[in-house]
Coordinates of C-alpha atoms in Angstrom, one line a residue:
M1 CA -41.4 -103.1 -70.0
K2 CA -41.5 -105.6 -68.0
K3 CA -42.6 -103.6 -65.1
V4 CA -45.7 -103.4 -67.7
V5 CA -45.8 -107.3 -67.7
F6 CA -45.4 -107.6 -64.2
F7 CA -48.9 -105.1 -63.2
V8 CA -50.6 -107.7 -65.6
T9 CA -49.5 -111.0 -64.9
F10 CA -50.6 -110.0 -60.5
F11 CA -54.4 -108.2 -62.4
V12 CA -54.7 -111.7 -63.6
F13 CA -53.7 -113.8 -61.0
W14 CA -55.8 -110.8 -58.9
L15 CA -59.1 -111.1 -61.4
A16 CA -59.0 -115.2 -60.7
G17 CA -58.3 -115.7 -57.2
A18 CA -61.0 -112.9 -56.1
L19 CA -63.5 -114.9 -59.4
S20 CA -62.7 -118.0 -57.0
A21 CA -64.0 -116.3 -54.0
L22 CA -67.2 -114.7 -55.2
A23 CA -68.0 -118.3 -56.9
E24 CA -68.8 -120.9 -54.5
V25 CA -71.4 -124.5 -53.4
T26 CA -72.0 -125.9 -50.8
V27 CA -74.8 -128.3 -49.7
R28 CA -76.0 -129.3 -46.4
A29 CA -78.2 -132.2 -44.6
L30 CA -80.2 -131.1 -41.4
G31 CA -81.7 -133.7 -39.4
P32 CA -82.7 -134.7 -35.4
S33 CA -80.0 -137.3 -34.3
V34 CA -82.3 -138.8 -31.7
I35 CA -86.2 -139.4 -32.7
A36 CA -88.4 -142.7 -31.3
V37 CA -91.0 -144.4 -33.0
G38 CA -94.2 -142.9 -34.6
Q39 CA -92.2 -139.4 -34.2
N40 CA -92.8 -137.2 -37.8
F41 CA -89.6 -134.7 -38.3
K42 CA -88.1 -133.2 -40.8
V43 CA -85.2 -133.2 -42.9
S44 CA -83.9 -130.6 -45.0
Y45 CA -80.9 -130.0 -47.3
E46 CA -79.5 -126.4 -48.1
V47 CA -77.5 -125.7 -51.0
S48 CA -75.6 -122.2 -51.1
I49 CA -75.1 -121.0 -54.7
T50 CA -72.3 -117.6 -54.6
G51 CA -71.7 -116.0 -57.5
N52 CA -73.7 -117.3 -61.3
E53 CA -72.2 -121.0 -61.0
K54 CA -75.1 -123.3 -62.7
V55 CA -75.6 -126.5 -60.7
S56 CA -77.7 -129.2 -61.9
D57 CA -80.7 -130.8 -59.6
L58 CA -80.0 -132.0 -56.6
K59 CA -80.3 -135.8 -56.1
V60 CA -81.1 -136.8 -52.6
P61 CA -80.9 -140.4 -51.1
E62 CA -83.4 -142.8 -50.7
F63 CA -85.8 -142.9 -47.4
K64 CA -85.6 -146.5 -47.3
D65 CA -85.7 -146.7 -43.8
F66 CA -88.6 -143.9 -43.9
E67 CA -92.2 -143.2 -44.7
V68 CA -92.7 -140.2 -46.7
L69 CA -95.4 -138.1 -45.9
G70 CA -94.9 -135.3 -48.4
G71 CA -91.5 -133.2 -49.8
P72 CA -89.6 -131.9 -51.1
Y73 CA -90.9 -128.3 -50.9
K74 CA -88.3 -126.1 -52.0
D75 CA -88.0 -122.4 -49.9
V76 CA -85.7 -119.7 -52.4
S77 CA -84.3 -116.4 -50.9
V78 CA -81.4 -114.4 -52.0
S79 CA -79.2 -112.1 -50.5
S80 CA -76.2 -109.6 -51.6
I81 CA -72.6 -110.5 -49.7
S82 CA -69.5 -108.6 -49.8
I83 CA -66.4 -110.6 -50.7
N84 CA -62.4 -109.1 -50.3
G85 CA -64.3 -105.7 -51.2
H86 CA -66.5 -107.3 -53.9
S87 CA -70.2 -107.3 -54.0
T88 CA -72.1 -110.9 -55.1
T89 CA -75.2 -112.4 -55.4
M90 CA -75.8 -115.8 -52.6
Q91 CA -79.3 -117.8 -53.4
K92 CA -79.7 -120.3 -50.5
T93 CA -82.4 -123.1 -51.7
L94 CA -84.0 -125.3 -48.8
F95 CA -85.2 -128.8 -50.0
S96 CA -87.6 -130.2 -46.9
Y97 CA -89.0 -133.4 -47.0
Y98 CA -91.3 -135.3 -44.0
L99 CA -90.3 -138.5 -42.4
T100 CA -91.4 -141.3 -40.0
P101 CA -89.4 -143.5 -39.0
K102 CA -90.4 -147.3 -40.1
K103 CA -89.1 -149.3 -37.2
E104 CA -86.9 -149.3 -34.2
G105 CA -82.1 -148.8 -35.1
R106 CA -79.3 -146.4 -36.3
F107 CA -80.1 -145.6 -40.0
T108 CA -77.9 -143.7 -41.8
L109 CA -78.8 -141.2 -44.9
S110 CA -76.2 -141.2 -47.3
S111 CA -75.0 -137.4 -48.8
A112 CA -76.9 -135.8 -51.1
R113 CA -75.1 -134.8 -54.1
L114 CA -75.0 -132.3 -57.1
D115 CA -72.7 -131.6 -60.2
C116 CA -71.2 -127.6 -60.6
N117 CA -68.9 -127.3 -63.2
G118 CA -68.2 -131.2 -64.0
Q119 CA -67.4 -131.8 -60.5
E120 CA -69.4 -133.3 -57.7
I121 CA -70.0 -131.7 -54.4
L122 CA -71.4 -133.4 -51.8
S123 CA -73.4 -132.7 -49.1
N124 CA -72.4 -134.1 -44.9
A125 CA -74.4 -137.8 -44.3
L126 CA -76.6 -137.8 -41.4
V127 CA -77.0 -141.2 -38.1
I128 CA -80.5 -140.3 -36.8
T129 CA -81.0 -143.0 -34.0
V130 CA -84.8 -144.4 -33.5
T131 CA -85.3 -145.4 -30.2
A132 CA -89.3 -147.1 -28.8
A133 CA -91.7 -144.2 -28.2
D134 CA -92.3 -143.2 -24.6
K135 CA -94.0 -145.1 -22.4
A136 CA -95.9 -143.1 -20.7
A137 CA -97.6 -142.1 -24.2
Q138 CA -98.1 -145.6 -25.1
Q139 CA -99.3 -146.9 -22.1
Q140 CA -102.8 -148.3 -22.1
G141 CA -103.6 -150.5 -19.5
N142 CA -104.9 -150.4 -15.5
T143 CA -102.8 -148.7 -13.1
Q144 CA -104.9 -149.8 -10.2
G145 CA -107.0 -152.9 -10.9
G146 CA -109.1 -151.9 -14.0
N147 CA -108.5 -154.0 -17.5
S148 CA -105.1 -154.9 -18.7
A149 CA -102.4 -153.2 -20.5
G150 CA -103.8 -152.7 -23.8
Q151 CA -102.0 -152.7 -27.1
Q152 CA -99.9 -149.4 -28.7
L153 CA -101.7 -147.3 -30.7
N154 CA -100.5 -146.9 -34.0
L155 CA -101.4 -143.2 -35.5
N156 CA -100.5 -144.1 -38.9
D157 CA -103.7 -146.8 -38.7
E158 CA -106.0 -143.5 -37.0
V159 CA -104.7 -141.0 -39.8
F160 CA -104.2 -140.9 -42.8
V161 CA -104.8 -138.9 -45.8
R162 CA -106.0 -140.5 -49.1
Q163 CA -106.1 -139.2 -52.5
I164 CA -109.2 -140.4 -54.1
V165 CA -109.0 -139.9 -58.4
S166 CA -112.5 -140.6 -60.2
K167 CA -110.7 -142.5 -62.5
N168 CA -107.0 -144.2 -62.9
S169 CA -106.8 -144.0 -66.6
V170 CA -107.4 -141.2 -68.5
Y171 CA -106.6 -139.7 -71.7
E172 CA -104.5 -136.5 -72.1
N173 CA -106.2 -133.1 -71.5
E174 CA -109.3 -135.6 -70.3
P175 CA -110.3 -133.7 -66.9
F176 CA -110.9 -135.9 -63.8
V177 CA -111.3 -135.0 -60.3
V178 CA -109.4 -136.3 -57.3
T179 CA -110.8 -135.6 -53.9
V180 CA -108.0 -134.9 -50.8
K181 CA -109.9 -136.9 -47.8
L182 CA -108.9 -137.0 -44.3
Y183 CA -109.8 -140.5 -42.1
Y184 CA -109.3 -140.6 -38.4
S185 CA -110.6 -143.0 -35.9
I186 CA -109.6 -140.7 -33.1
K187 CA -110.3 -136.9 -32.1
V188 CA -108.6 -134.5 -34.6
N189 CA -108.4 -130.8 -32.3
R190 CA -107.3 -128.8 -34.8
K191 CA -106.3 -128.9 -38.6
N192 CA -103.5 -126.4 -39.2
E193 CA -102.1 -126.4 -42.7
V194 CA -102.5 -128.4 -45.5
K195 CA -99.6 -128.9 -48.5
Y196 CA -101.6 -130.3 -51.5
P197 CA -99.7 -132.0 -53.6
E198 CA -98.4 -130.0 -56.9
Y199 CA -99.9 -131.8 -59.0
S200 CA -96.8 -131.4 -61.5
G201 CA -97.7 -132.7 -65.3
F202 CA -101.3 -131.1 -64.6
I203 CA -103.4 -128.6 -65.0
A204 CA -105.3 -128.5 -61.5
Q205 CA -108.5 -126.3 -61.5
A206 CA -109.8 -126.2 -57.0
Q207 CA -113.3 -127.1 -56.7
D208 CA -116.2 -125.7 -53.9
V209 CA -116.5 -128.8 -51.5
A210 CA -120.7 -129.0 -50.7
D211 CA -121.0 -129.4 -47.1
S212 CA -123.6 -132.4 -47.3
E213 CA -119.8 -134.0 -49.2
R214 CA -117.6 -132.4 -46.5
W215 CA -118.1 -134.4 -43.4
G216 CA -118.8 -138.1 -43.1
K217 CA -118.5 -142.3 -42.2
E218 CA -116.4 -144.5 -44.1
R219 CA -116.0 -147.9 -44.1
L220 CA -112.2 -149.1 -44.7
N221 CA -110.6 -152.4 -44.4
G222 CA -113.7 -153.8 -42.1
K223 CA -113.4 -150.1 -40.3
V224 CA -115.7 -147.2 -39.9
Y225 CA -113.3 -143.9 -40.2
N226 CA -114.7 -140.6 -39.8
T227 CA -114.2 -138.5 -43.1
H228 CA -113.4 -134.9 -43.7
V229 CA -113.4 -133.7 -47.6
L230 CA -109.5 -131.4 -47.2
G231 CA -109.7 -130.4 -51.1
K232 CA -111.1 -131.2 -54.5
F233 CA -109.4 -130.8 -57.7
V234 CA -109.9 -131.0 -61.1
L235 CA -106.9 -132.0 -63.0
I236 CA -105.9 -132.3 -66.8
P237 CA -103.2 -134.5 -67.9
Q238 CA -100.7 -132.8 -70.0
K239 CA -97.8 -135.6 -70.2
T240 CA -98.6 -139.1 -71.2
G241 CA -97.5 -142.5 -69.1
Q242 CA -97.9 -143.4 -65.9
V243 CA -97.8 -139.9 -63.8
S244 CA -97.5 -139.1 -60.5
L245 CA -99.9 -136.5 -58.3
G246 CA -97.0 -136.3 -55.9
R247 CA -97.6 -135.8 -52.3
G248 CA -98.6 -133.0 -49.9
T249 CA -98.6 -132.8 -46.0
A250 CA -101.7 -131.9 -43.6
D251 CA -100.6 -130.9 -39.8
L252 CA -102.8 -131.6 -37.9
M253 CA -103.6 -131.9 -33.8
L254 CA -104.4 -135.5 -32.5
S255 CA -106.1 -136.1 -29.4
V256 CA -104.3 -139.0 -28.4
P257 CA -105.3 -141.5 -25.2
V258 CA -102.5 -141.9 -23.0
Q259 CA -103.5 -143.7 -20.3
Q260 CA -106.8 -145.9 -20.0
S261 CA -109.0 -147.3 -17.1
V262 CA -107.7 -144.4 -14.1
R263 CA -109.4 -145.3 -11.2
N264 CA -110.6 -141.3 -10.0
P265 CA -111.6 -140.4 -6.1
Y266 CA -114.9 -141.3 -6.6
G267 CA -114.8 -145.3 -8.0
A268 CA -115.4 -144.6 -11.7
Y269 CA -112.6 -145.1 -14.6
Y270 CA -111.5 -142.2 -17.2
T271 CA -109.2 -142.0 -20.1
T272 CA -106.7 -139.2 -20.2
Y273 CA -105.6 -137.8 -23.4
A274 CA -102.8 -135.9 -24.9
N275 CA -102.7 -133.3 -27.2
V276 CA -99.8 -134.8 -30.3
N277 CA -98.6 -132.5 -33.5
K278 CA -98.8 -134.8 -36.1
Y279 CA -97.8 -134.1 -39.5
V280 CA -100.1 -136.6 -41.8
G281 CA -98.7 -137.5 -45.8
I282 CA -101.3 -137.6 -47.9
Q283 CA -100.7 -140.7 -50.3
D284 CA -99.1 -140.5 -53.8
V285 CA -101.5 -141.8 -56.6
K286 CA -100.3 -142.9 -60.5
I287 CA -102.3 -142.2 -62.8
D288 CA -102.1 -143.9 -66.4
V289 CA -102.8 -140.7 -69.0
K290 CA -103.0 -142.7 -73.2
E291 CA -101.6 -140.8 -75.7
L292 CA -105.0 -139.6 -78.4
P293 CA -105.0 -141.9 -81.4
E294 CA -103.0 -140.5 -84.6
K295 CA -105.4 -142.4 -86.4
G296 CA -107.7 -140.1 -88.0
K297 CA -106.7 -137.1 -85.9
P298 CA -108.0 -133.7 -87.9
E299 CA -105.6 -130.8 -88.7
N300 CA -108.0 -127.9 -87.1
F301 CA -108.3 -130.5 -84.0
S302 CA -109.5 -128.3 -81.0
G303 CA -107.2 -130.1 -78.3
G304 CA -111.0 -130.7 -76.7
V305 CA -111.7 -134.1 -75.1
G306 CA -114.6 -135.1 -74.0
S307 CA -118.6 -134.9 -75.5
F308 CA -119.5 -131.7 -77.2
Q309 CA -122.2 -129.6 -78.8
M310 CA -122.5 -126.5 -80.8
S311 CA -124.7 -124.3 -82.1
S312 CA -125.1 -121.4 -84.1
S313 CA -127.2 -117.8 -85.1
I314 CA -126.9 -115.2 -87.4
N315 CA -129.0 -111.8 -87.2
A316 CA -129.9 -111.0 -90.1
D317 CA -129.5 -112.7 -93.2
S318 CA -130.4 -109.1 -95.4
L319 CA -129.4 -105.7 -94.5
R320 CA -127.7 -103.1 -95.8
A321 CA -124.0 -101.6 -96.4
N322 CA -122.5 -100.7 -93.0
E323 CA -124.8 -102.4 -91.1
A324 CA -124.0 -104.8 -88.4
V325 CA -123.8 -108.6 -89.3
V326 CA -123.5 -110.7 -85.8
V327 CA -122.3 -114.8 -85.7
K328 CA -123.1 -116.6 -82.6
V329 CA -121.4 -119.5 -81.7
K330 CA -122.1 -121.5 -78.5
I331 CA -120.2 -124.7 -78.1
S332 CA -121.2 -126.2 -74.3
G333 CA -120.1 -130.0 -73.3
T334 CA -118.4 -131.8 -71.2
G335 CA -114.4 -132.0 -70.7
N336 CA -111.8 -129.8 -70.9
V337 CA -114.6 -127.1 -71.7
K338 CA -111.8 -124.1 -70.8
Y339 CA -108.9 -124.9 -72.6
V340 CA -110.5 -125.7 -76.0
K341 CA -109.3 -123.9 -79.3
H342 CA -112.0 -121.7 -80.6
P343 CA -113.1 -121.8 -83.9
K344 CA -113.5 -118.8 -86.7
I345 CA -115.9 -117.4 -88.8
V346 CA -114.1 -116.4 -91.7
F347 CA -115.9 -113.1 -93.3
P348 CA -115.4 -111.7 -96.6
N349 CA -112.8 -109.5 -97.2
D350 CA -114.8 -106.3 -98.1
F351 CA -116.0 -106.5 -94.4
E352 CA -114.6 -105.1 -91.7
V353 CA -113.8 -107.4 -88.4
Y354 CA -114.2 -106.9 -85.4
D355 CA -112.3 -109.2 -82.3
P356 CA -114.8 -111.9 -81.0
K357 CA -116.3 -111.5 -77.5
V358 CA -115.8 -114.9 -75.9
V359 CA -118.4 -115.6 -72.3
S360 CA -116.8 -119.1 -70.9
K361 CA -119.6 -120.3 -68.6
V362 CA -117.2 -123.5 -67.2
N363 CA -117.4 -125.3 -63.8
G364 CA -115.1 -127.7 -63.4
S365 CA -115.6 -129.8 -66.4
S366 CA -118.9 -128.8 -67.9
G367 CA -120.0 -125.9 -69.5
S368 CA -120.5 -123.6 -72.1
I369 CA -118.4 -120.8 -74.3
D370 CA -120.3 -118.1 -76.2
M371 CA -118.9 -116.3 -78.9
E372 CA -120.5 -113.5 -80.9
F373 CA -118.8 -112.0 -83.9
M374 CA -119.2 -109.0 -85.8
A375 CA -118.7 -107.4 -89.0
I376 CA -119.7 -104.3 -91.0
P377 CA -119.7 -104.7 -95.1
R378 CA -118.9 -101.8 -97.4
F379 CA -120.6 -102.2 -100.4
A380 CA -123.7 -103.8 -101.2
G381 CA -123.8 -107.4 -102.8
E382 CA -124.2 -111.3 -102.2
F383 CA -122.0 -112.2 -100.0
T384 CA -121.5 -116.2 -98.1
I385 CA -120.0 -117.1 -94.7
P386 CA -118.5 -120.2 -95.2
E387 CA -119.4 -123.2 -92.4
A388 CA -117.3 -123.2 -89.3
Q389 CA -115.5 -126.4 -88.0
F390 CA -114.6 -127.7 -84.3
S391 CA -113.1 -131.0 -84.0
Y392 CA -112.7 -133.0 -80.7
F393 CA -111.9 -136.4 -79.5
D394 CA -114.9 -137.7 -78.3
L395 CA -114.4 -140.5 -75.4
K396 CA -118.0 -142.6 -75.6
S397 CA -116.4 -143.8 -79.4
K398 CA -113.4 -143.2 -79.0
T399 CA -113.0 -141.3 -81.9
Y400 CA -112.7 -138.1 -83.1
K401 CA -115.6 -135.6 -84.7
T402 CA -116.4 -132.3 -86.5
L403 CA -118.8 -129.9 -85.6
K404 CA -119.8 -127.7 -87.9
T405 CA -122.1 -124.7 -88.3
P406 CA -124.0 -124.2 -91.4
E407 CA -123.0 -121.8 -94.4
Y408 CA -125.1 -117.8 -94.3
K409 CA -125.8 -116.4 -97.5
L410 CA -126.1 -112.5 -97.2
A411 CA -128.0 -110.0 -99.1
V412 CA -125.8 -106.4 -98.3
A413 CA -128.4 -103.7 -100.3
E414 CA -126.8 -99.5 -100.5
G415 CA -126.5 -98.1 -97.9
E416 CA -128.2 -94.1 -97.2
A417 CA -126.1 -91.6 -98.6
G418 CA -124.0 -90.0 -95.0
S419 CA -124.6 -93.1 -92.9
A420 CA -122.4 -94.1 -90.4
P421 CA -121.4 -98.0 -89.4
V422 CA -124.0 -99.2 -87.3
M423 CA -121.9 -101.5 -85.1
S424 CA -122.6 -103.1 -81.2
N425 CA -120.4 -101.8 -78.3
Y426 CA -117.2 -104.0 -79.9
T427 CA -114.0 -101.1 -79.3
S428 CA -110.9 -103.2 -80.7
K429 CA -111.1 -104.1 -84.5
E430 CA -108.7 -106.3 -86.5
N431 CA -106.6 -105.5 -89.7
V432 CA -109.0 -106.0 -93.0
K433 CA -107.2 -107.6 -95.1
R434 CA -107.2 -105.5 -98.5
I435 CA -107.1 -106.8 -102.2
G436 CA -105.2 -104.9 -105.1
E437 CA -103.0 -101.3 -104.2
D438 CA -103.9 -100.6 -100.0
I439 CA -106.4 -98.0 -100.2
R440 CA -108.3 -96.0 -97.4
F441 CA -112.1 -96.9 -97.9
I442 CA -113.7 -93.8 -99.5
N443 CA -115.5 -91.5 -96.7
V444 CA -119.7 -91.3 -97.3
T445 CA -120.2 -89.3 -94.4
D446 CA -120.8 -85.5 -94.6
L447 CA -117.8 -83.7 -94.3
Q448 CA -117.0 -80.7 -91.4
I449 CA -114.7 -77.8 -93.3
N450 CA -113.0 -75.1 -90.9
K451 CA -113.0 -71.9 -92.8
K452 CA -109.7 -70.1 -93.8
N453 CA -109.9 -67.5 -90.5
E454 CA -111.4 -70.2 -88.0
F455 CA -107.0 -72.2 -87.9
L456 CA -106.0 -71.7 -84.5
Y457 CA -102.4 -70.8 -85.9
G458 CA -102.2 -67.0 -85.4
S459 CA -105.4 -66.2 -83.2
L460 CA -104.9 -65.0 -79.5
T461 CA -106.0 -68.6 -78.3
Y462 CA -103.1 -70.2 -80.0
W463 CA -100.4 -66.9 -78.6
L464 CA -102.2 -67.3 -75.1
W465 CA -100.9 -71.1 -74.7
F466 CA -97.1 -69.8 -75.2
L467 CA -97.5 -66.7 -73.0
I468 CA -99.8 -67.7 -70.2
P469 CA -97.3 -70.9 -69.3
S470 CA -94.1 -68.7 -70.2
L471 CA -95.3 -66.2 -67.5
I472 CA -96.3 -68.6 -64.5
F473 CA -92.8 -70.6 -65.2
A474 CA -91.4 -67.2 -64.5
A475 CA -92.9 -66.3 -61.6
L476 CA -92.0 -69.8 -60.0
F477 CA -88.6 -69.1 -60.6
V478 CA -87.7 -65.8 -58.9
L479 CA -90.6 -67.4 -56.1
Y480 CA -88.1 -70.1 -55.6
R481 CA -84.8 -68.5 -56.2
K482 CA -86.0 -65.7 -53.0
Q483 CA -87.2 -68.8 -51.3
I484 CA -83.4 -70.9 -51.6
K485 CA -81.7 -67.3 -50.5
E486 CA -84.0 -66.5 -47.5
N487 CA -83.2 -70.5 -46.3
S488 CA -79.6 -69.7 -46.9
N489 CA -80.1 -66.4 -44.5
V490 CA -80.2 -68.7 -41.0
A491 CA -80.3 -65.2 -39.5
L492 CA -83.3 -64.6 -41.0
M493 CA -84.7 -67.3 -40.8
R494 CA -84.7 -67.6 -37.3
N495 CA -86.2 -63.9 -36.8
K496 CA -89.0 -64.9 -39.1
R497 CA -89.8 -68.5 -37.1
A498 CA -89.0 -66.9 -33.4
S499 CA -92.8 -66.1 -33.0
K500 CA -94.1 -69.0 -34.7
Q501 CA -91.8 -71.0 -31.7
A502 CA -93.4 -69.1 -29.1
V503 CA -96.8 -69.6 -29.6
K504 CA -95.8 -73.2 -30.1
R505 CA -94.8 -73.3 -26.4
L506 CA -97.3 -70.9 -24.7
K507 CA -99.7 -73.3 -26.3
A508 CA -97.9 -76.1 -24.6
A509 CA -98.1 -73.8 -21.4
K510 CA -101.9 -73.0 -21.4
E511 CA -101.7 -77.1 -20.9
H512 CA -99.9 -77.2 -17.6
L513 CA -101.4 -73.9 -16.5
E514 CA -105.1 -75.8 -17.3
K515 CA -103.5 -79.1 -15.8
D516 CA -102.7 -76.8 -12.0
S517 CA -99.1 -78.2 -13.3
K518 CA -96.8 -74.9 -11.7
A519 CA -93.7 -76.6 -12.3
A520 CA -93.9 -77.8 -15.6
F521 CA -95.7 -74.7 -16.8
Y522 CA -93.1 -71.8 -16.0
E523 CA -90.5 -74.3 -17.5
E524 CA -92.5 -73.5 -20.4
V525 CA -92.7 -70.1 -19.8
L526 CA -89.3 -69.7 -20.1
K527 CA -88.1 -71.4 -22.8
A528 CA -90.8 -69.4 -24.7
L529 CA -89.3 -66.3 -23.9
W530 CA -85.4 -67.3 -23.7
G531 CA -86.1 -68.7 -27.5
Y532 CA -87.9 -66.4 -28.7
T533 CA -85.5 -63.2 -27.9
G534 CA -82.7 -66.1 -28.8
D535 CA -84.1 -66.2 -32.2
K536 CA -85.2 -63.1 -32.8
L537 CA -82.0 -61.1 -31.9
N538 CA -79.8 -64.2 -33.5
M539 CA -77.9 -64.4 -29.9
P540 CA -76.5 -67.7 -30.0
V541 CA -77.2 -70.0 -26.7
S542 CA -74.2 -69.7 -25.4
Q543 CA -74.7 -66.1 -24.8
L544 CA -77.8 -65.5 -24.2
S545 CA -77.9 -64.2 -20.1
K546 CA -80.4 -61.2 -18.8
D547 CA -77.3 -58.2 -19.3
N548 CA -77.2 -59.4 -22.8
I549 CA -80.7 -59.6 -24.4
E550 CA -81.7 -56.4 -22.1
A551 CA -77.9 -54.5 -23.9
E552 CA -79.2 -56.5 -27.2
L553 CA -83.1 -54.8 -27.0
T554 CA -81.6 -51.5 -26.0
K555 CA -79.8 -51.7 -29.4
C556 CA -83.0 -52.2 -31.6
S557 CA -85.0 -49.0 -30.1
V558 CA -86.9 -51.4 -27.5
S559 CA -89.2 -48.8 -25.2
E560 CA -87.1 -48.9 -21.5
G561 CA -90.1 -49.8 -20.1
L562 CA -90.7 -52.4 -22.1
V563 CA -87.1 -54.3 -21.8
K564 CA -88.0 -54.1 -17.8
E565 CA -91.4 -55.6 -18.3
F566 CA -89.6 -58.2 -20.4
M567 CA -87.3 -58.7 -17.8
A568 CA -89.0 -58.7 -14.8
L569 CA -91.4 -61.5 -16.1
L570 CA -88.0 -63.7 -16.3
D571 CA -87.2 -62.8 -12.7
I572 CA -90.6 -63.9 -11.8
C573 CA -90.5 -67.3 -13.7
E574 CA -87.6 -68.0 -12.4
F575 CA -88.4 -67.2 -8.6
A576 CA -91.6 -69.5 -9.1
R577 CA -90.0 -72.2 -11.0
F578 CA -87.5 -72.4 -8.1
A579 CA -89.8 -71.4 -4.9
P580 CA -92.6 -71.5 -6.1
S581 CA -94.9 -71.6 -3.0
A582 CA -93.5 -68.3 -2.3
S583 CA -94.7 -66.7 -5.4
S584 CA -97.6 -63.9 -5.6
E585 CA -98.4 -63.8 -8.7
S586 CA -100.9 -66.3 -10.1
M587 CA -99.9 -68.5 -13.1
E588 CA -103.2 -66.9 -15.7
S589 CA -101.5 -63.7 -15.1
V590 CA -98.3 -64.0 -15.9
Y591 CA -99.7 -66.4 -19.1
D592 CA -101.4 -63.1 -20.3
K593 CA -98.2 -61.1 -19.3
A594 CA -95.8 -63.4 -21.4
A595 CA -98.4 -63.3 -24.4
D596 CA -98.5 -59.7 -24.8
V597 CA -95.0 -58.6 -24.1
I598 CA -93.7 -61.1 -27.1
S599 CA -96.3 -59.7 -28.8
R600 CA -95.9 -55.7 -28.2
L601 CA -91.8 -56.8 -28.7
D602 CA -92.4 -58.4 -32.3
Q603 CA -94.0 -55.1 -33.4
E604 CA -91.0 -52.6 -32.1
V605 CA -87.8 -55.3 -33.1
K606 CA -86.4 -53.9 -36.1
K607 CA -84.0 -56.1 -36.8

């Protein structure tokens, strides 16, 4: 009993130690230690989680001495590791920020932190020294008696990216347009990559930018800039309050003047430039998103915000039973057209109802939705299709409005006996509500009834369906067993492949013959001869010799003349290989003899 208690206690402590080794959370801060004023750099926080630990969101320090150009950008990787013989997963999440310093000095970024099971885990702090920019890259003066030195070029004033919104204050679900535009007064050589804001809290739809508005010039704060539209989006807010669009970055290659007014050998002055890679931050914008008023909101509110129109039509107001009736409804206008709830056409219970066809033609915040509702009446009678309603919030009047389709009267006459339903190309059908007991509809079409002697059961076809697959299976099984038996017989397999391997080597020898490559030719012929006899006679490589081969061929009842011819051919090839100049036999003759000897041996060897 004491031993049992001891082992149980030992196992519990061992398991606790193993689990503690498997569960580990660390946070590490990564960044440069020295940078220059105007230089962009990246700070990353790596969160490593081993096991299944649950942690809170990472809290990063304030970057008060730096301008945030973009971030956080999240990158997740998962790997499997083994600790003390136990396999577990490690997840690494990298949160990256792009920054630029505001001034010179020595600055400390305090620790990032997160919570794990009530325990606070801290990263290392980062100490960053910001020095003056490279004087050679900032000099703008005259080195040989030209113009006086200019002021330092501030790239943040020369190149920046703005988010221009069509509206600063909107209602929830009210679409607006944001244009991401690059402003620059120095040359931009290349646009490498643009990371747009994530637009959290919005539905974002990318829009095409017309060539006429992609490039241009604008005056901003008294200065003329070249402009380039990087992207255009329609945003639909999904939450209320002061909502931030977020930040992004544009990776650009700039041509920056580094030295001006330098005299060349011809007496003229010129400016030298350097290519500078710069991450330009996409400026953030806050949008005031207002809640939709509760006063007057209809119960069937579709979620539409904007200005809409609705029209409808019916294909016929009188028809026969089993003929299809189609009601078409079209909603068009401006607003969140793509995301509104569609109105429903309610058909009488005795109608067989099909799923509606919906076709959306929406471009940005305007467009239309075409709907077709189809049903088939089962019985004759007078029926009413009630009106359908569509409610939305009108931005002009700031009130809710309801659009209605007309009420349709439908006269259904008796259908022709045996007629099948006439319908459009509809393939899916809704379940139809039935009144009273669930009884199937009476079949009014002509029935096809088979005679007794036409049943499949007991017929020849019926038995063949069983017999033929069984025979095929038995034949395949026998072939499979035979193949397994042959594969297990190594000697038999070598014997079977002897000729095939010899032909392959003779084919290689033929290629060397055409290239007049003597050494390679005779080497391949020898491989064909030695390899053929080794496989055909099932002789291991260690026993392959002329005497052994001659003895084995004689045992296999090969004619004495053929054995001597084979041994002579071996001598010719070996002699020509090691003394090619002394060989009197032509390569073509040797090749023909080798092919002939192997073919005749294959017929005479009975082993």
